[in-house]
C-alpha cells in the first residue's frame, strides 16, 4: 500500500495538517518504535507516556524508515523522506495499522471485556463457551495471547496498537472467527484499541486501582467508558452489537448512559436481564439458577467464590448475544476447570488448603476472603503485599481488607520494583493496625516473599487455609529493575516439601 492510500481515510476526516515529499512511496510495515524499523517501514512519531517519538525521527530515518508520520511537524528537521503531519498521531497509529493489515477486526466477532477485576477470568469463560459451540476463538489478555494451539507470552494485558493489529491479522489468517479480549484502562487511555470495531463490550466492575496513572476514579471511569462509547451500530459490521453490564456495580448506570447500543444487564442483587439466584457455593465450585432473555436454566461451574458468578453471568450474556442456546452455554461454562493463578489450589499432600490468587486490589482481596470464608474449615492465613511504583492509595486499604477477615496476616513483597520493600510494607501496615482488635489477629512483616510463604505454611494446621495473594500466574518477581524467577505455586509446593511431620 502506498502512503497516500494508507492515509486516505484520515485525509477525508480532515486530520492531515502537513505534507512533504512524494507520498506515493510504498509502505511495507509501520511502527512507533524506532528500534523496530526495517527498510520499507513507515515511522509514526507518537507522544507516549514516557517518551516522545518525535525525538527519534532522525534515528528512524537512519534505520531505513521510508516515510514519517508526525503530529508536531515543526519539530521535524529531517526532510529527506516523505512526511505527513496529522492532528493526532497516537489515535492514527491503530487506524493505520488496521488499514495496512486489511482491517482484521472487521473479519472477527470482537468481544472486549473491561473493568477493574474479572477480565481474565471472563475472557477464559467466553472462549471456552464459544468453543463448545464450535467457534474458533482467539484470546488476548494478561496470561497469554492464544491463536488456536499457539500461545504467545503476553507483554501487556492489551498489546500496543501495532502489535494488536498484527495479532488480529494473524488470527484472521489462522481461521479464527472471534476474539475474547481483555481491554485495560491504560490501553483505552492510550488509544491502543483504535482501529478495532467491537461487537460486544463487557463491564465487570470499577473499584480502586491504577490511581497512580488515572489520578481519580472519575478519570479511571472515563477511560473504561471509551470501550462503550466506541460501540457503534453504524460501523462496517453487521452482527448484533451489545454491551453487557454488571448492575450490582455502582458505576453501571453511568456506563449505560454513555452506551449507544442495546444493553443487557447482569446481577445477583439488583433486578437485571441476566440474573443469578439460588446460589450455592462450595469447595468444588458454584451452582445457581439463571434467568435470561432466552429463558431460565441451571448453571454448574467449577470456579470458586461469588465473584466468579459475576464472571459467568457476563459470559452468559456474551453467549446469548452470539446466538448460543442456554444448553450450549451451560456445557461450555462447565468445561472451565480453573484459570491459572485465580483461586488455584496447590496440592502437595498437605492436610490444609493452599490457594494462590491474583487478587491485587482491595475489592479483589475482599472477594477472595469472602470466598475463603464460605469454604473454610479452620483459620485463614493470608500472605500478600502491594506492588511498588504503583497506586499507593490502595496499600492501607488492602491491609485493612486482609486483616478484617484473616486470622494471621503475613505482609510481604509483591513486585517491589524500585521502591524500598519495607517502606511499602509499612504503608500496608497502617491499614492492618486500623483493624487489629484485641489479640484476634496476628501479623508479621517479612519482605522476602519466599520466607513469608514458608512461614505461612509452617504456621498452618490441619484444616486451615493459606491464601497467597497478589501474583497469581506470574512466574517472576520484579525487584529493582530486575525480573527474578518466582512462582507462588512452586514456592508453596517446595515449602510443603520442607515440612517435617
Ligand atoms: N468479578 C470479579 N469481581 C471482583 N473481583 C474479582 C472478580 N473476578 C475475579 N476477581 C478477583 O480479582 C483477581 C483478578 O481476576 P482476573 O485476573 O480475572 O481480573 P483482571 O481484571 O483480568 O485483572 P488484571 O487487570 O490485573 O488483568 C482474581 O484473582 C480474584 O481475586
Ligand atoms: Mg487480566
Coordinates of C-alpha atoms and ligand atoms in Angstrom, one line a residue:
X1 CA 0.0 0.0 0.0
X2 CA 1.3 3.5 -0.7
X3 CA 1.4 6.2 1.9
X4 CA -1.3 8.3 0.3
X5 CA -3.6 5.3 0.1
X6 CA -2.9 4.5 3.7
X7 CA -3.8 8.0 4.9
X8 CA -6.8 8.5 2.6
X9 CA -9.5 7.9 5.3
X10 CA -7.7 10.3 7.7
X11 CA -7.4 12.8 4.8
X12 CA -11.2 12.7 4.3
X13 CA -11.7 13.3 8.0
X14 CA -9.6 16.5 7.8
X15 CA -6.9 15.0 10.0
X16 CA -3.9 15.8 7.7
X17 CA -2.2 19.0 8.6
X18 CA 1.1 18.8 6.7
X19 CA 2.5 17.1 3.6
X20 CA 6.0 16.9 2.4
X21 CA 7.7 14.9 -0.3
X22 CA 6.4 12.1 -2.6
X23 CA 3.5 10.4 -0.7
X24 CA 3.2 7.7 -3.3
X25 CA 6.0 5.8 -1.6
X26 CA 5.2 2.2 -0.9
X27 CA 4.8 1.1 2.8
X28 CA 5.6 -2.4 3.8
X29 CA 5.1 -2.0 7.6
X30 CA 4.7 0.6 10.2
X31 CA 5.8 1.2 13.8
X32 CA 6.0 3.8 16.5
X33 CA 9.2 2.2 17.9
X34 CA 12.3 3.4 16.1
X35 CA 14.1 0.2 17.2
X36 CA 11.7 -1.9 15.1
X37 CA 12.4 -0.2 11.8
X38 CA 13.5 -2.3 8.8
X39 CA 13.7 -0.9 5.2
X40 CA 10.2 -0.1 3.9
X41 CA 8.9 0.9 7.3
X42 CA 6.7 3.9 8.0
X43 CA 7.7 5.6 11.3
X44 CA 4.8 7.1 13.2
X45 CA 6.0 9.6 15.9
X46 CA 3.7 9.3 18.9
X47 CA 3.8 11.3 22.1
X48 CA 3.8 8.4 24.6
X49 CA 3.6 8.1 28.4
X50 CA 7.3 8.3 29.0
X51 CA 8.9 9.2 25.7
X52 CA 8.1 11.4 22.7
X53 CA 8.6 9.6 19.4
X54 CA 9.4 12.9 17.8
X55 CA 12.8 12.7 19.4
X56 CA 13.6 9.6 17.4
X57 CA 12.8 10.8 13.9
X58 CA 16.4 11.1 12.9
X59 CA 17.2 7.6 14.3
X60 CA 14.2 6.2 12.4
X61 CA 15.4 7.7 9.1
X62 CA 18.9 6.4 9.7
X63 CA 17.5 2.9 10.3
X64 CA 15.7 2.9 7.0
X65 CA 12.3 4.4 7.5
X66 CA 10.8 5.3 4.1
X67 CA 8.3 7.8 5.4
X68 CA 7.3 9.6 8.5
X69 CA 4.0 10.5 10.2
X70 CA 4.3 13.2 12.8
X71 CA 2.0 15.2 14.9
X72 CA 4.3 18.1 15.5
X73 CA 5.6 18.9 12.0
X74 CA 7.7 21.9 13.3
X75 CA 9.8 19.6 15.5
X76 CA 11.0 17.6 12.5
X77 CA 14.2 18.8 10.9
X78 CA 14.7 15.8 8.7
X79 CA 13.4 16.5 5.2
X80 CA 14.9 13.5 3.4
X81 CA 11.8 11.3 3.4
X82 CA 8.1 11.9 2.7
X83 CA 6.4 13.2 5.8
X84 CA 2.7 13.6 6.8
X85 CA 1.5 15.7 9.7
X86 CA -1.6 14.5 11.5
X87 CA -3.7 16.1 14.2
X88 CA -3.5 13.0 16.4
X89 CA -0.7 10.6 15.5
X90 CA -1.4 8.4 18.5
X91 CA -5.0 7.7 17.6
X92 CA -4.0 7.3 13.9
X93 CA -1.4 4.6 14.8
X94 CA -4.0 1.9 15.4
X95 CA -6.2 3.0 12.5
X96 CA -3.3 2.9 10.1
X97 CA -2.0 -0.4 11.4
X98 CA -5.6 -1.8 10.9
X99 CA -5.7 -0.5 7.4
X100 CA -2.3 -1.9 6.5
X101 CA -3.4 -5.3 7.8
X102 CA -6.7 -5.3 5.8
X103 CA -8.8 -4.3 8.8
X104 CA -8.7 -7.5 10.8
X105 CA -11.3 -6.6 13.4
X106 CA -13.9 -6.3 10.6
X107 CA -13.5 -10.0 10.0
X108 CA -13.8 -11.2 13.6
X109 CA -16.5 -11.1 16.2
X110 CA -14.7 -8.7 18.6
X111 CA -15.6 -9.2 22.3
X112 CA -14.0 -6.7 24.6
X113 CA -14.0 -7.1 28.4
X114 CA -13.1 -4.2 30.7
X115 CA -13.4 -3.5 34.4
X116 CA -11.0 -3.5 37.4
X117 CA -11.3 -7.2 38.2
X118 CA -12.5 -10.3 36.5
X119 CA -11.4 -9.6 32.9
X120 CA -9.0 -12.5 32.5
X121 CA -11.5 -15.0 34.1
X122 CA -14.3 -13.7 32.0
X123 CA -12.4 -14.0 28.7
X124 CA -11.4 -17.6 29.6
X125 CA -15.1 -18.4 30.1
X126 CA -16.2 -16.7 26.9
X127 CA -13.5 -18.6 24.9
X128 CA -14.5 -22.0 26.3
X129 CA -18.1 -21.3 25.8
X130 CA -17.9 -20.2 22.2
X131 CA -15.5 -23.2 21.5
X132 CA -18.1 -25.6 22.8
X133 CA -20.3 -24.1 20.0
X134 CA -17.6 -25.0 17.5
X135 CA -16.4 -21.4 17.1
X136 CA -12.7 -20.6 16.7
X137 CA -11.8 -18.1 19.3
X138 CA -8.6 -16.1 19.7
X139 CA -7.6 -14.9 23.2
X140 CA -5.9 -11.6 24.2
X141 CA -5.1 -11.0 27.8
X142 CA -2.9 -10.9 30.9
X143 CA -1.8 -14.5 31.0
X144 CA -1.2 -15.1 27.3
X145 CA -2.4 -14.4 23.7
X146 CA -3.7 -17.5 22.0
X147 CA -4.3 -18.3 18.4
X148 CA -5.6 -21.9 18.1
X149 CA -2.9 -24.0 19.7
X150 CA -0.3 -21.3 19.6
X151 CA 0.4 -19.4 22.8
X152 CA 2.3 -16.2 22.9
X153 CA 3.5 -14.8 26.3
X154 CA 1.7 -11.6 26.9
X155 CA 3.7 -8.4 27.1
X156 CA 0.8 -6.4 28.3
X157 CA -2.8 -7.3 29.1
X158 CA -3.7 -5.4 25.9
X159 CA -0.8 -5.1 23.4
X160 CA 0.3 -1.9 21.7
X161 CA -1.7 -0.6 18.8
X162 CA 0.6 -2.1 16.1
X163 CA 1.1 -5.4 17.8
X164 CA -2.6 -5.7 18.4
X165 CA -3.5 -5.3 14.7
X166 CA -0.7 -7.8 13.8
X167 CA -2.1 -10.2 16.3
X168 CA -5.7 -9.8 15.0
X169 CA -4.4 -10.2 11.4
X170 CA -2.7 -13.5 12.4
X171 CA -6.0 -14.6 14.0
X172 CA -7.9 -14.0 10.8
X173 CA -5.2 -15.9 8.8
X174 CA -5.4 -18.8 11.2
X175 CA -9.2 -19.0 10.6
X176 CA -10.4 -17.6 13.9
X177 CA -13.9 -16.2 13.8
X178 CA -14.0 -14.5 17.2
X179 CA -11.7 -12.9 19.8
X180 CA -12.2 -12.7 23.5
X181 CA -10.1 -9.8 24.6
X182 CA -9.2 -8.0 27.8
X183 CA -9.2 -4.3 27.3
X184 CA -7.3 -2.5 30.0
X185 CA -8.0 1.1 31.0
X186 CA -4.4 2.0 30.1
X187 CA -5.0 0.7 26.6
X188 CA -8.1 2.7 26.2
X189 CA -6.5 5.8 27.6
X190 CA -3.5 5.4 25.2
X191 CA -5.7 4.7 22.1
X192 CA -4.2 1.2 21.7
X193 CA -7.5 -0.2 20.5
X194 CA -8.1 2.5 17.9
X195 CA -8.7 0.6 14.6
X196 CA -10.8 -2.1 16.4
X197 CA -14.5 -2.3 15.8
X198 CA -16.0 -4.2 18.8
X199 CA -19.3 -6.1 18.6
X200 CA -19.7 -6.8 22.3
X201 CA -18.3 -4.9 25.3
X202 CA -18.5 -6.2 28.9
X203 CA -18.3 -4.1 32.0
X204 CA -17.3 -6.2 35.0
X205 CA -16.8 -3.6 37.8
X206 CA -14.9 -0.4 38.8
X207 CA -13.1 -0.3 42.1
X208 CA -9.9 1.4 43.1
X209 CA -6.7 0.6 41.2
X210 CA -4.2 2.3 39.0
X211 CA -4.8 5.7 40.6
X212 CA -1.1 6.4 40.2
X213 CA -2.0 6.6 36.5
X214 CA -5.6 7.8 36.2
X215 CA -5.4 10.1 39.3
X216 CA -9.1 10.0 40.1
X217 CA -11.9 7.4 40.0
X218 CA -13.7 9.6 37.6
X219 CA -10.8 9.8 35.2
X220 CA -10.4 6.0 35.5
X221 CA -14.1 5.6 34.7
X222 CA -13.7 7.9 31.6
X223 CA -11.0 5.6 30.3
X224 CA -13.1 2.4 30.8
X225 CA -16.2 4.2 29.3
X226 CA -14.4 4.6 26.0
X227 CA -14.9 0.9 25.2
X228 CA -18.6 1.6 25.4
X229 CA -18.8 5.0 23.7
X230 CA -16.9 3.4 20.8
X231 CA -19.5 0.8 20.2
X232 CA -21.4 1.8 17.0
X233 CA -24.3 0.4 15.0
X234 CA -23.2 2.4 12.0
X235 CA -19.9 0.6 11.6
X236 CA -18.7 -1.8 8.9
X237 CA -20.0 -5.0 10.6
X238 CA -23.5 -6.5 10.5
X239 CA -23.8 -8.8 13.6
X240 CA -25.7 -7.7 16.8
X241 CA -23.9 -5.1 18.9
X242 CA -24.4 -5.1 22.6
X243 CA -23.0 -4.0 25.9
X244 CA -23.2 -6.5 28.9
X245 CA -23.1 -4.6 32.2
X246 CA -22.9 -5.6 35.8
X247 CA -25.6 -3.6 37.5
X248 CA -24.5 -4.6 41.0
X249 CA -21.6 -2.2 40.5
X250 CA -22.4 1.4 41.3
X251 CA -20.8 2.7 38.1
X252 CA -23.1 0.7 35.9
X253 CA -25.7 3.4 35.4
X254 CA -23.1 5.7 34.1
X255 CA -21.9 3.1 31.6
X256 CA -25.4 2.5 30.5
X257 CA -25.9 6.3 29.9
X258 CA -23.0 6.5 27.5
X259 CA -23.8 3.3 25.6
X260 CA -25.0 3.9 22.0
X261 CA -26.1 0.2 21.5
X262 CA -28.6 -2.1 23.3
X263 CA -27.5 -3.2 26.8
X264 CA -28.1 -6.4 28.7
X265 CA -27.6 -6.1 32.4
X266 CA -26.5 -8.8 34.8
X267 CA -26.5 -9.1 38.6
X268 CA -27.0 -11.2 41.7
X269 CA -28.7 -8.5 43.8
X270 CA -30.3 -5.8 41.6
X271 CA -33.1 -6.6 39.1
X272 CA -31.5 -7.3 35.7
X273 CA -31.8 -9.1 32.3
X274 CA -29.4 -11.9 33.3
X275 CA -29.8 -12.7 37.0
X276 CA -28.5 -15.4 39.2
X277 CA -30.5 -16.8 42.2
X278 CA -30.4 -19.9 44.3
X279 CA -26.7 -19.6 44.5
X280 CA -24.8 -22.4 46.2
X281 CA -21.1 -22.0 46.9
X282 CA -18.9 -25.0 47.7
X283 CA -15.3 -26.0 47.6
X284 CA -16.0 -27.7 44.3
X285 CA -17.4 -24.7 42.6
X286 CA -20.8 -23.0 42.4
X287 CA -24.2 -23.8 41.2
X288 CA -27.1 -21.3 40.6
X289 CA -30.2 -20.7 38.6
X290 CA -30.2 -18.0 36.0
X291 CA -33.0 -16.0 34.4
X292 CA -32.1 -14.7 30.9
X293 CA -33.9 -13.1 28.0
X294 CA -33.9 -16.6 26.5
X295 CA -35.4 -18.4 29.4
X296 CA -34.2 -19.9 32.7
X297 CA -31.7 -22.6 33.4
X298 CA -29.3 -24.2 35.9
X299 CA -25.6 -23.4 35.7
X300 CA -22.9 -25.5 37.4
X301 CA -19.3 -24.5 37.3
X302 CA -16.0 -25.3 38.9
X303 CA -14.9 -21.8 39.7
X304 CA -15.0 -21.0 43.4
X305 CA -16.4 -17.9 45.0
X306 CA -19.3 -15.5 44.4
X307 CA -17.1 -13.1 42.4
X308 CA -16.8 -15.8 39.7
X309 CA -20.6 -16.0 39.4
X310 CA -20.4 -12.4 38.1
X311 CA -17.8 -13.6 35.6
X312 CA -20.0 -16.5 34.5
X313 CA -23.0 -14.2 34.1
X314 CA -21.0 -11.9 31.9
X315 CA -20.0 -14.8 29.7
X316 CA -23.7 -16.0 29.5
X317 CA -24.6 -12.5 28.2
X318 CA -22.0 -12.7 25.6
X319 CA -23.0 -16.3 24.6
X320 CA -26.7 -15.3 24.2
X321 CA -25.7 -12.3 22.1
X322 CA -23.7 -14.6 19.9
X323 CA -26.9 -16.7 19.4
X324 CA -25.9 -19.7 21.6
X325 CA -28.6 -21.7 23.3
X326 CA -28.6 -21.8 27.1
X327 CA -27.8 -25.5 26.9
X328 CA -24.7 -24.9 24.8
X329 CA -23.7 -22.1 27.2
X330 CA -24.1 -24.4 30.2
X331 CA -21.9 -27.1 28.6
X332 CA -19.2 -24.5 27.7
X333 CA -19.1 -23.0 31.2
X334 CA -18.8 -26.4 32.7
X335 CA -15.6 -27.2 30.8
X336 CA -13.6 -24.4 32.6
X337 CA -11.7 -26.1 35.4
X338 CA -9.7 -23.2 36.6
X339 CA -8.0 -20.1 35.3
X340 CA -4.2 -20.1 36.0
X341 CA -3.4 -18.2 39.2
X342 CA -7.1 -17.5 40.0
X343 CA -8.1 -19.4 43.2
X344 CA -5.7 -22.0 42.1
X345 CA -5.2 -24.7 44.6
X346 CA -1.7 -26.2 45.4
X347 CA -2.0 -29.8 46.3
X348 CA 1.3 -31.2 47.7
X349 CA 0.0 -33.8 50.1
X350 CA -0.6 -31.3 52.9
X351 CA -3.6 -31.5 55.2
X352 CA -4.6 -27.9 54.9
X353 CA -5.6 -25.8 51.8
X354 CA -3.3 -23.6 49.9
X355 CA -4.8 -21.2 47.4
X356 CA -2.8 -18.9 45.0
X357 CA -4.8 -16.0 43.7
X358 CA -4.2 -12.9 41.7
X359 CA -6.1 -10.5 44.0
X360 CA -4.1 -7.3 43.9
X361 CA -6.8 -4.7 44.7
X362 CA -8.8 -4.1 47.8
X363 CA -12.0 -5.3 46.2
X364 CA -10.4 -8.5 44.9
X365 CA -9.0 -9.2 48.4
X366 CA -12.4 -8.7 49.9
X367 CA -14.0 -11.1 47.5
X368 CA -11.2 -13.6 47.8
X369 CA -11.6 -13.6 51.6
X370 CA -15.4 -13.8 51.3
X371 CA -14.9 -16.9 49.1
X372 CA -12.4 -18.3 51.6
X373 CA -14.9 -17.7 54.5
X374 CA -17.7 -19.5 52.7
X375 CA -15.5 -22.6 52.4
X376 CA -13.3 -22.5 55.5
X377 CA -12.9 -25.3 58.0
X378 CA -10.1 -23.7 60.1
X379 CA -8.1 -20.5 60.3
X380 CA -7.3 -18.2 57.4
X381 CA -3.6 -17.3 56.9
X382 CA -3.2 -14.6 54.3
X383 CA 0.2 -13.7 52.7
X384 CA 0.2 -10.7 50.4
X385 CA 1.8 -7.4 49.5
X386 CA 1.4 -4.4 47.2
X387 CA 3.4 -3.6 44.0
X388 CA 6.0 -0.9 44.1
X389 CA 5.9 2.2 41.8
X390 CA 2.1 1.8 41.5
X391 CA -1.1 3.1 43.2
X392 CA 0.0 3.8 46.8
X393 CA -3.5 4.7 48.0
X394 CA -4.7 1.1 47.8
X395 CA -2.0 -0.1 50.2
X396 CA -3.6 0.6 53.6
X397 CA -7.0 -0.4 52.2
X398 CA -5.6 -3.7 51.2
X399 CA -4.1 -4.0 54.7
X400 CA -7.5 -3.4 56.2
X401 CA -9.3 -5.8 54.0
X402 CA -6.9 -8.6 54.7
X403 CA -6.9 -8.1 58.4
X404 CA -10.6 -7.8 58.7
X405 CA -11.2 -11.4 57.7
X406 CA -7.9 -13.3 58.4
X407 CA -6.6 -15.0 61.5
X408 CA -3.0 -14.5 60.6
X409 CA -1.7 -11.9 58.1
X410 CA 1.8 -12.0 56.7
X411 CA 2.8 -8.9 54.8
X412 CA 5.4 -9.4 52.2
X413 CA 6.7 -8.1 48.9
X414 CA 4.7 -8.3 45.7
X415 CA 6.8 -6.7 42.9
X416 CA 8.6 -4.0 44.9
X417 CA 10.2 -2.6 41.7
X418 CA 12.5 0.3 42.6
X419 CA 10.8 1.1 46.0
X420 CA 12.1 0.0 49.3
X421 CA 10.2 -3.2 50.1
X422 CA 10.0 -2.4 53.9
X423 CA 8.6 1.1 53.1
X424 CA 5.8 -0.5 51.1
X425 CA 5.0 -2.9 53.9
X426 CA 4.9 -0.1 56.4
X427 CA 2.2 1.6 54.3
X428 CA 0.2 -1.6 54.2
X429 CA 0.7 -2.0 57.9
X430 CA -1.1 1.3 58.6
X431 CA -4.3 -0.4 57.4
X432 CA -3.5 -3.6 59.3
X433 CA -3.2 -1.7 62.6
X434 CA -6.5 0.1 62.0
X435 CA -8.2 -3.3 62.0
X436 CA -6.4 -5.0 64.9
X437 CA -8.9 -5.8 67.6
X438 CA -7.5 -7.2 70.9
X439 CA -5.5 -10.3 70.1
X440 CA -7.7 -11.8 67.4
X441 CA -5.4 -11.3 64.5
X442 CA -1.6 -11.7 64.4
X443 CA 0.5 -10.1 61.8
X444 CA 4.1 -10.3 60.6
X445 CA 6.1 -8.3 58.1
X446 CA 8.5 -10.4 56.1
X447 CA 9.8 -8.7 52.9
X448 CA 11.3 -11.9 51.5
X449 CA 8.3 -13.5 49.7
X450 CA 9.7 -17.0 49.9
X451 CA 10.4 -16.7 53.6
X452 CA 6.8 -15.3 54.1
X453 CA 5.2 -18.2 52.2
X454 CA 7.3 -20.7 54.2
X455 CA 6.3 -19.1 57.4
X456 CA 2.6 -19.3 56.4
X457 CA 2.9 -22.9 55.6
X458 CA 4.7 -23.8 58.8
X459 CA 2.0 -21.9 60.7
X460 CA -0.9 -23.8 59.0
X461 CA -2.5 -26.7 60.9
X462 CA -4.9 -29.3 59.7
X463 CA -8.0 -27.7 58.1
X464 CA -6.5 -24.2 57.8
X465 CA -6.4 -22.3 54.6
X466 CA -3.3 -20.4 53.4
X467 CA -4.1 -17.7 50.9
X468 CA -1.2 -16.4 48.8
X469 CA -2.5 -13.3 47.0
X470 CA -1.3 -10.8 44.5
X471 CA 0.8 -12.6 41.9
X472 CA -1.3 -15.5 40.7
X473 CA 0.0 -16.9 37.4
X474 CA 3.1 -14.7 37.4
X475 CA 6.3 -16.7 37.4
X476 CA 8.6 -13.8 38.2
X477 CA 9.2 -11.2 40.8
X478 CA 10.4 -7.7 39.9
X479 CA 12.9 -6.3 42.4
X480 CA 14.7 -3.1 41.5
X481 CA 14.7 -3.2 37.7
X482 CA 15.4 -6.9 37.5
X483 CA 13.0 -9.8 37.0
X484 CA 13.8 -12.9 39.1
X485 CA 12.1 -16.3 38.6
X486 CA 9.5 -16.7 41.3
X487 CA 6.2 -18.7 41.2
X488 CA 4.0 -18.7 44.3
X489 CA 2.7 -22.1 43.3
X490 CA 6.1 -23.7 43.1
X491 CA 7.4 -21.9 46.2
X492 CA 4.4 -23.1 48.2
X493 CA 4.9 -26.7 47.0
X494 CA 8.6 -26.6 48.0
X495 CA 7.6 -25.2 51.4
X496 CA 5.3 -28.1 52.0
X497 CA 8.1 -30.4 51.0
X498 CA 10.3 -28.9 53.7
X499 CA 7.7 -29.6 56.5
X500 CA 8.8 -32.4 58.7
X501 CA 5.7 -34.1 60.1
Ligands
LIG1 N1 -15.9 -10.3 39.0 C1 -15.0 -10.1 40.0 N2 -15.2 -9.1 40.9 C2 -14.3 -8.8 41.8 N3 -13.1 -9.5 42.0 C3 -12.8 -10.5 41.1 C4 -13.8 -10.8 40.0 N4 -13.2 -11.8 39.3 C5 -12.0 -12.1 39.9 N5 -11.8 -11.3 40.9 C6 -10.6 -11.2 41.8 O1 -9.6 -10.4 41.0 C7 -8.5 -11.2 40.7 C8 -8.0 -11.0 39.3 O2 -9.0 -11.6 38.4 P1 -8.8 -11.5 36.9 O3 -7.4 -11.8 36.6 O4 -9.9 -12.3 36.2 O5 -9.0 -10.0 36.7 P2 -8.4 -8.9 35.6 O6 -9.5 -7.9 35.5 O7 -8.0 -9.6 34.4 O8 -7.1 -8.3 36.4 P3 -5.9 -7.5 35.6 O9 -6.4 -6.1 35.4 O10 -4.8 -7.5 36.6 O11 -5.6 -8.2 34.4 C9 -8.9 -12.7 41.0 O12 -7.8 -13.4 41.3 C10 -9.9 -12.5 42.1 O13 -9.3 -12.4 43.3
LIG2 MG1 -6.3 -9.6 33.4

